mmCIF file of C-alpha atoms and ligand atoms in Angstrom:
data_model
loop_
_atom_site.group_PDB
_atom_site.id
_atom_site.type_symbol
_atom_site.label_atom_id
_atom_site.label_comp_id
_atom_site.label_asym_id
_atom_site.label_seq_id
_atom_site.Cartn_x
_atom_site.Cartn_y
_atom_site.Cartn_z
ATOM 1 C CA UNK A 98 19.065 -48.067 10.724
ATOM 2 C CA UNK A 99 16.881 -48.818 7.546
ATOM 3 C CA UNK A 100 16.891 -46.765 4.509
ATOM 4 C CA UNK A 101 13.693 -44.964 5.261
ATOM 5 C CA UNK A 102 15.025 -43.739 8.525
ATOM 6 C CA UNK A 103 18.258 -42.584 6.916
ATOM 7 C CA UNK A 104 16.354 -40.551 4.326
ATOM 8 C CA UNK A 105 14.324 -38.955 7.084
ATOM 9 C CA UNK A 106 17.433 -37.971 8.748
ATOM 10 C CA UNK A 107 18.796 -36.460 5.580
ATOM 11 C CA UNK A 108 15.441 -34.412 5.227
ATOM 12 C CA UNK A 109 15.958 -33.162 8.637
ATOM 13 C CA UNK A 110 19.441 -32.073 7.743
ATOM 14 C CA UNK A 111 18.090 -30.306 4.690
ATOM 15 C CA UNK A 112 15.395 -28.553 6.762
ATOM 16 C CA UNK A 113 18.071 -27.263 9.203
ATOM 17 C CA UNK A 114 20.235 -25.983 6.344
ATOM 18 C CA UNK A 115 17.016 -24.184 4.915
ATOM 19 C CA UNK A 116 16.274 -22.722 8.363
ATOM 20 C CA UNK A 117 19.928 -21.413 8.777
ATOM 21 C CA UNK A 118 19.909 -19.999 5.203
ATOM 22 C CA UNK A 119 16.580 -18.208 5.667
ATOM 23 C CA UNK A 120 17.648 -16.783 8.962
ATOM 24 C CA UNK A 121 20.817 -15.518 7.453
ATOM 25 C CA UNK A 122 18.984 -14.213 4.373
ATOM 26 C CA UNK A 123 16.562 -12.255 6.576
ATOM 27 C CA UNK A 124 19.341 -10.688 8.544
ATOM 28 C CA UNK A 125 20.943 -9.616 5.339
ATOM 29 C CA UNK A 126 17.592 -8.123 4.083
ATOM 30 C CA UNK A 127 17.887 -5.854 7.295
ATOM 31 C CA UNK A 128 21.382 -4.960 6.704
ATOM 32 C CA UNK A 129 20.389 -3.784 3.203
ATOM 33 C CA UNK A 130 17.536 -1.726 4.792
ATOM 34 C CA UNK A 131 19.789 -0.252 7.241
ATOM 35 C CA UNK A 132 22.448 0.606 4.594
ATOM 36 C CA UNK A 133 19.746 2.301 2.429
ATOM 37 C CA UNK A 134 18.463 4.305 5.364
ATOM 38 C CA UNK A 135 22.018 5.280 6.477
ATOM 39 C CA UNK A 136 22.953 6.653 3.001
ATOM 40 C CA UNK A 137 19.623 7.999 2.238
ATOM 41 C CA UNK A 138 19.155 5.733 -0.648
ATOM 42 C CA UNK A 139 15.771 4.941 -2.369
ATOM 43 C CA UNK A 140 14.025 2.145 -0.404
ATOM 44 C CA UNK A 141 12.086 0.887 -3.393
ATOM 45 C CA UNK A 142 14.311 -0.610 -6.144
ATOM 46 C CA UNK A 143 12.077 -2.400 -8.665
ATOM 47 C CA UNK A 144 14.936 -2.698 -11.114
ATOM 48 C CA UNK A 145 16.913 -4.669 -8.519
ATOM 49 C CA UNK A 146 13.992 -6.946 -7.843
ATOM 50 C CA UNK A 147 13.704 -7.688 -11.649
ATOM 51 C CA UNK A 148 17.479 -8.396 -11.759
ATOM 52 C CA UNK A 149 17.056 -10.828 -8.934
ATOM 53 C CA UNK A 150 14.276 -12.575 -10.624
ATOM 54 C CA UNK A 151 16.237 -12.932 -13.965
ATOM 55 C CA UNK A 152 19.123 -14.364 -11.909
ATOM 56 C CA UNK A 153 16.854 -17.000 -10.270
ATOM 57 C CA UNK A 154 15.251 -17.845 -13.550
ATOM 58 C CA UNK A 155 18.674 -18.370 -15.171
ATOM 59 C CA UNK A 156 19.907 -20.416 -12.384
ATOM 60 C CA UNK A 157 16.793 -22.716 -12.325
ATOM 61 C CA UNK A 158 16.320 -22.967 -16.019
ATOM 62 C CA UNK A 159 17.354 -26.638 -16.222
ATOM 63 C CA UNK A 160 16.361 -27.614 -12.794
ATOM 64 C CA UNK A 161 13.978 -30.479 -12.446
ATOM 65 C CA UNK A 162 12.181 -28.701 -9.696
ATOM 66 C CA UNK A 163 12.176 -25.205 -11.217
ATOM 67 C CA UNK A 164 8.470 -24.542 -10.589
ATOM 68 C CA UNK A 165 8.501 -25.725 -7.122
ATOM 69 C CA UNK A 166 11.624 -23.754 -6.113
ATOM 70 C CA UNK A 167 10.318 -20.654 -7.836
ATOM 71 C CA UNK A 168 7.167 -20.981 -5.792
ATOM 72 C CA UNK A 169 9.098 -21.144 -2.522
ATOM 73 C CA UNK A 170 11.063 -17.989 -3.678
ATOM 74 C CA UNK A 171 8.022 -16.053 -4.261
ATOM 75 C CA UNK A 172 7.156 -16.583 -0.649
ATOM 76 C CA UNK A 173 10.562 -15.869 0.516
ATOM 77 C CA UNK A 174 10.551 -12.475 -1.371
ATOM 78 C CA UNK A 175 7.197 -11.589 -0.166
ATOM 79 C CA UNK A 176 8.471 -12.259 3.427
ATOM 80 C CA UNK A 177 11.410 -10.071 2.848
ATOM 81 C CA UNK A 178 9.078 -7.262 1.805
ATOM 82 C CA UNK A 179 7.117 -7.824 5.016
ATOM 83 C CA UNK A 180 10.308 -7.597 7.114
ATOM 84 C CA UNK A 181 11.077 -4.226 5.422
ATOM 85 C CA UNK A 182 7.592 -3.024 5.907
ATOM 86 C CA UNK A 183 7.485 -3.910 9.596
ATOM 87 C CA UNK A 184 10.739 -2.130 10.222
ATOM 88 C CA UNK A 185 9.656 0.885 8.284
ATOM 89 C CA UNK A 186 6.080 1.200 9.293
ATOM 90 C CA UNK A 187 4.909 0.195 12.640
ATOM 91 C CA UNK A 188 1.618 1.890 11.942
ATOM 92 C CA UNK A 189 -1.034 2.237 9.162
ATOM 93 C CA UNK A 190 -0.520 4.407 6.097
ATOM 94 C CA UNK A 191 -3.679 6.321 5.547
ATOM 95 C CA UNK A 192 -3.952 8.019 2.164
ATOM 96 C CA UNK A 193 -6.343 10.949 1.752
ATOM 97 C CA UNK A 194 -6.902 13.526 -0.928
ATOM 98 C CA UNK A 195 -9.329 14.573 -3.599
ATOM 99 C CA UNK A 196 -10.872 12.163 -6.115
ATOM 100 C CA UNK A 197 -8.198 11.303 -8.642
ATOM 101 C CA UNK A 198 -5.306 12.501 -6.416
ATOM 102 C CA UNK A 199 -3.790 9.043 -6.964
ATOM 103 C CA UNK A 200 -4.808 7.297 -3.705
ATOM 104 C CA UNK A 201 -5.706 4.051 -5.254
ATOM 105 C CA UNK A 202 -2.755 3.802 -7.573
ATOM 106 C CA UNK A 203 -0.292 4.651 -4.872
ATOM 107 C CA UNK A 204 -1.839 2.369 -2.261
ATOM 108 C CA UNK A 205 -1.751 -0.426 -4.818
ATOM 109 C CA UNK A 206 1.843 0.054 -5.621
ATOM 110 C CA UNK A 207 2.891 0.396 -1.851
ATOM 111 C CA UNK A 208 1.032 -2.673 -0.867
ATOM 112 C CA UNK A 209 2.774 -4.782 -3.650
ATOM 113 C CA UNK A 210 6.106 -3.335 -2.808
ATOM 114 C CA UNK A 211 5.771 -4.081 0.867
ATOM 115 C CA UNK A 212 3.359 -6.992 0.830
ATOM 116 C CA UNK A 213 1.145 -4.842 3.170
ATOM 117 C CA UNK A 214 -2.624 -5.521 3.516
ATOM 118 C CA UNK A 215 -4.539 -2.946 1.506
ATOM 119 C CA UNK A 216 -7.915 -1.667 2.523
ATOM 120 C CA UNK A 217 -9.558 0.282 -0.280
ATOM 121 C CA UNK A 218 -12.388 2.030 1.809
ATOM 122 C CA UNK A 219 -14.773 2.587 -1.176
ATOM 123 C CA UNK A 220 -14.315 -0.849 -2.379
ATOM 124 C CA UNK A 221 -14.774 -2.333 1.099
ATOM 125 C CA UNK A 222 -17.999 -0.428 1.675
ATOM 126 C CA UNK A 223 -19.313 -1.229 -1.693
ATOM 127 C CA UNK A 224 -18.549 -5.010 -1.192
ATOM 128 C CA UNK A 225 -20.147 -5.064 2.185
ATOM 129 C CA UNK A 226 -23.298 -3.100 0.965
ATOM 130 C CA UNK A 227 -23.354 -5.267 -2.279
ATOM 131 C CA UNK A 228 -23.828 -2.072 -4.214
ATOM 132 C CA UNK A 229 -21.626 0.358 -6.137
ATOM 133 C CA UNK A 230 -20.945 3.725 -4.576
ATOM 134 C CA UNK A 231 -23.220 5.568 -6.921
ATOM 135 C CA UNK A 232 -26.035 3.264 -6.041
ATOM 136 C CA UNK A 233 -25.360 3.621 -2.346
ATOM 137 C CA UNK A 234 -25.608 7.402 -2.754
ATOM 138 C CA UNK A 235 -28.720 7.011 -4.923
ATOM 139 C CA UNK A 236 -30.454 4.618 -2.673
ATOM 140 C CA UNK A 237 -29.565 5.826 0.967
ATOM 141 C CA UNK A 238 -28.122 9.238 0.367
ATOM 142 C CA UNK A 239 -24.606 10.649 1.090
ATOM 143 C CA UNK A 240 -25.142 10.716 4.896
ATOM 144 C CA UNK A 241 -25.567 7.005 5.010
ATOM 145 C CA UNK A 242 -22.435 6.436 3.029
ATOM 146 C CA UNK A 243 -20.473 8.838 5.312
ATOM 147 C CA UNK A 244 -21.702 6.867 8.323
ATOM 148 C CA UNK A 245 -20.433 3.612 6.780
ATOM 149 C CA UNK A 246 -16.908 5.342 6.242
ATOM 150 C CA UNK A 247 -16.724 6.261 9.889
ATOM 151 C CA UNK A 248 -17.695 2.909 11.018
ATOM 152 C CA UNK A 249 -15.140 1.222 8.834
ATOM 153 C CA UNK A 250 -12.347 3.585 10.014
ATOM 154 C CA UNK A 251 -13.188 2.835 13.532
ATOM 155 C CA UNK A 252 -12.948 -0.839 12.819
ATOM 156 C CA UNK A 253 -9.580 -0.572 11.003
ATOM 157 C CA UNK A 254 -7.901 0.827 14.166
ATOM 158 C CA UNK A 255 -7.443 -2.688 15.231
ATOM 159 C CA UNK A 256 -5.149 -3.058 12.373
ATOM 160 C CA UNK A 257 -1.470 -2.344 12.176
ATOM 161 C CA UNK A 258 0.942 -2.077 9.251
ATOM 162 C CA UNK A 259 -1.817 -1.856 6.723
ATOM 163 C CA UNK A 260 -2.480 0.626 3.923
ATOM 164 C CA UNK A 261 -5.895 2.459 4.091
ATOM 165 C CA UNK A 262 -6.992 4.211 0.869
ATOM 166 C CA UNK A 263 -9.798 6.538 1.862
ATOM 167 C CA UNK A 264 -12.493 7.926 -0.184
ATOM 168 C CA UNK A 265 -12.068 11.524 -1.171
ATOM 169 C CA UNK A 266 -14.600 12.776 1.505
ATOM 170 C CA UNK A 267 -13.286 10.735 4.480
ATOM 171 C CA UNK A 268 -10.907 13.242 5.817
ATOM 172 C CA UNK A 269 -13.488 15.997 5.962
ATOM 173 C CA UNK A 270 -15.002 14.735 9.104
ATOM 174 C CA UNK A 271 -13.296 15.610 12.393
ATOM 175 C CA UNK A 272 -14.177 12.263 13.967
ATOM 176 C CA UNK A 273 -12.821 10.206 11.017
ATOM 177 C CA UNK A 274 -9.492 12.128 11.251
ATOM 178 C CA UNK A 275 -9.323 11.228 14.937
ATOM 179 C CA UNK A 276 -9.643 7.581 14.071
ATOM 180 C CA UNK A 277 -7.107 7.764 11.190
ATOM 181 C CA UNK A 278 -4.490 9.195 13.541
ATOM 182 C CA UNK A 279 -4.934 6.737 16.384
ATOM 183 C CA UNK A 280 -2.870 4.087 14.787
ATOM 184 C CA UNK A 281 -1.685 5.638 11.500
ATOM 185 C CA UNK A 282 0.133 8.463 9.677
ATOM 186 C CA UNK A 283 -1.980 10.445 7.293
ATOM 187 C CA UNK A 284 -0.570 11.151 3.899
ATOM 188 C CA UNK A 285 -2.297 13.780 1.755
ATOM 189 C CA UNK A 286 -1.885 13.352 -1.988
ATOM 190 C CA UNK A 287 -2.541 16.470 -4.192
ATOM 191 C CA UNK A 288 -2.754 17.342 -7.802
ATOM 192 C CA UNK A 289 -3.845 20.401 -9.717
ATOM 193 C CA UNK A 290 -7.505 20.669 -10.749
ATOM 194 C CA UNK A 291 -6.325 20.128 -14.580
ATOM 195 C CA UNK A 292 -4.542 16.859 -13.633
ATOM 196 C CA UNK A 293 -7.431 15.717 -11.437
ATOM 197 C CA UNK A 294 -9.867 16.381 -14.285
ATOM 198 C CA UNK A 295 -7.675 14.461 -16.651
ATOM 199 C CA UNK A 296 -7.585 11.519 -14.391
ATOM 200 C CA UNK A 297 -11.485 11.411 -13.617
ATOM 201 C CA UNK A 298 -13.038 12.641 -16.775
ATOM 202 C CA UNK A 299 -14.048 9.202 -18.042
ATOM 203 C CA UNK A 300 -15.082 7.890 -14.690
ATOM 204 C CA UNK A 301 -18.696 7.193 -13.735
ATOM 205 C CA UNK A 302 -18.468 6.135 -10.219
ATOM 206 C CA UNK A 303 -17.990 9.545 -8.599
ATOM 207 C CA UNK A 304 -21.421 10.718 -7.621
ATOM 208 C CA UNK A 305 -20.103 13.930 -6.180
ATOM 209 C CA UNK A 306 -18.946 15.131 -9.676
ATOM 210 C CA UNK A 307 -22.261 14.077 -11.339
ATOM 211 C CA UNK A 308 -22.980 16.520 -14.081
ATOM 212 C CA UNK A 309 -20.138 18.726 -12.886
ATOM 213 C CA UNK A 310 -17.126 16.997 -14.214
ATOM 214 C CA UNK A 311 -15.134 19.999 -15.304
ATOM 215 C CA UNK A 312 -11.924 21.820 -14.206
ATOM 216 C CA UNK A 313 -13.724 24.833 -12.578
ATOM 217 C CA UNK A 314 -16.075 22.743 -10.469
ATOM 218 C CA UNK A 315 -13.142 20.601 -9.337
ATOM 219 C CA UNK A 316 -10.970 23.621 -8.588
ATOM 220 C CA UNK A 317 -13.796 25.220 -6.518
ATOM 221 C CA UNK A 318 -14.484 22.045 -4.544
ATOM 222 C CA UNK A 319 -10.853 21.281 -3.963
ATOM 223 C CA UNK A 320 -10.495 24.788 -2.589
ATOM 224 C CA UNK A 321 -13.409 24.220 -0.229
ATOM 225 C CA UNK A 322 -11.901 21.079 1.111
ATOM 226 C CA UNK A 323 -8.282 22.215 1.168
ATOM 227 C CA UNK A 324 -8.136 23.478 4.783
ATOM 228 C CA UNK A 325 -9.518 20.251 6.193
ATOM 229 C CA UNK A 326 -7.272 18.058 4.004
ATOM 230 C CA UNK A 327 -4.283 20.046 5.085
ATOM 231 C CA UNK A 328 -5.240 20.002 8.874
ATOM 232 C CA UNK A 329 -5.633 16.093 8.736
ATOM 233 C CA UNK A 330 -2.456 15.520 6.984
ATOM 234 C CA UNK A 331 0.999 14.403 8.613
ATOM 235 C CA UNK A 332 2.702 14.798 5.210
ATOM 236 C CA UNK A 333 1.718 16.208 1.832
ATOM 237 C CA UNK A 334 2.884 14.712 -1.492
ATOM 238 C CA UNK A 335 2.240 16.422 -4.666
ATOM 239 C CA UNK A 336 1.672 14.088 -7.542
ATOM 240 C CA UNK A 337 1.557 16.228 -10.727
ATOM 241 C CA UNK A 338 4.019 15.052 -13.475
ATOM 242 C CA UNK A 339 5.695 12.459 -11.223
ATOM 243 C CA UNK A 340 5.980 8.715 -11.846
ATOM 244 C CA UNK A 341 4.414 6.302 -9.350
ATOM 245 C CA UNK A 342 7.884 5.323 -8.213
ATOM 246 C CA UNK A 343 8.827 8.849 -7.604
ATOM 247 C CA UNK A 344 5.581 9.539 -5.589
ATOM 248 C CA UNK A 345 6.096 6.490 -3.441
ATOM 249 C CA UNK A 346 9.703 7.106 -2.863
ATOM 250 C CA UNK A 347 8.981 10.706 -1.693
ATOM 251 C CA UNK A 348 6.061 9.363 0.460
ATOM 252 C CA UNK A 349 8.437 6.786 2.113
ATOM 253 C CA UNK A 350 11.301 9.162 2.801
ATOM 254 C CA UNK A 351 8.841 11.767 4.224
ATOM 255 C CA UNK A 352 7.392 9.271 6.483
ATOM 256 C CA UNK A 353 10.879 8.106 7.589
ATOM 257 C CA UNK A 354 11.768 11.711 8.337
ATOM 258 C CA UNK A 355 8.754 11.941 10.506
ATOM 259 C CA UNK A 356 9.710 9.104 12.663
ATOM 260 C CA UNK A 357 13.338 10.169 12.932
ATOM 261 C CA UNK A 358 12.434 13.740 13.987
HETATM 262 C C1 S3P B 6 -15.894 11.056 -2.570
HETATM 263 C C2 S3P B 6 -14.895 10.373 -3.142
HETATM 264 C C3 S3P B 6 -14.936 9.056 -3.651
HETATM 265 C C4 S3P B 6 -16.075 8.299 -2.954
HETATM 266 C C5 S3P B 6 -17.390 8.976 -3.037
HETATM 267 C C6 S3P B 6 -17.236 10.382 -2.338
HETATM 268 C C7 S3P B 6 -15.813 12.498 -2.171
HETATM 269 O O1 S3P B 6 -13.729 8.259 -3.460
HETATM 270 O O2 S3P B 6 -15.697 7.988 -1.561
HETATM 271 O O3 S3P B 6 -17.832 9.023 -4.373
HETATM 272 O O4 S3P B 6 -16.543 12.936 -1.388
HETATM 273 O O5 S3P B 6 -14.758 13.067 -2.480
HETATM 274 P P1 S3P B 6 -12.422 8.661 -4.377
HETATM 275 O O6 S3P B 6 -11.741 9.741 -3.790
HETATM 276 O O7 S3P B 6 -11.657 7.351 -4.274
HETATM 277 O O8 S3P B 6 -12.840 8.859 -5.858
#
């Protein structure tokens, strides 16, 4: 055997070791998940993730292949998250609620923590139409926008394990709710009118609030929409005075309860 052949054999042995280590690692990830579930522990533990990252950086600090190895680890960690997400959610998570209830923030955080695909409906519609939401309203009217919402929701029913952040009006239509529920669990995020006002007061991209951006108008509109939002929801998570981590933990444990019932 010449040297080249020998090196190739050594490489194959390394690959086998990597495969075995990865398979073992993934099964440990599943054990950790099961343990957290069994003992009702928080699923999201960002502090632990940071600790793991520090450990890796420390271990690799003088390694010649530091950057390359860290690159591989970032994929490994993303895949661990995917394994967790697939185990926890075999469906889409559909976030609904009033403007400023926290749908975008929560969906963003969840999609990062579980490496799940995120569809921000307003963004998607705006990208496809190559226009901002206020411009779509001004040019084609609200009805046109609502039609686009329904079309997109129908299309998204081919997805699984994806986070769908709906525009505030999406859950008001019966046919949209039917679509949301086909393949997803619907999570209603709520907040007081005061909190909502605080979150949206500087925003210019909410045509529904145009010229009426005040607590009274918001409270009145929320009340008008409340019944429909609640009817659509599988679970409700109240977001006032909570951190993003608290909100997401509550959301996850409530979804888990729903499945274990
Ligand atoms: C709307 C909410 C907006 C956007 C559109 C209409 C509504 O989404 O879809 O301006 O009717 O409540 P956000 O809830 O993301 O602001």
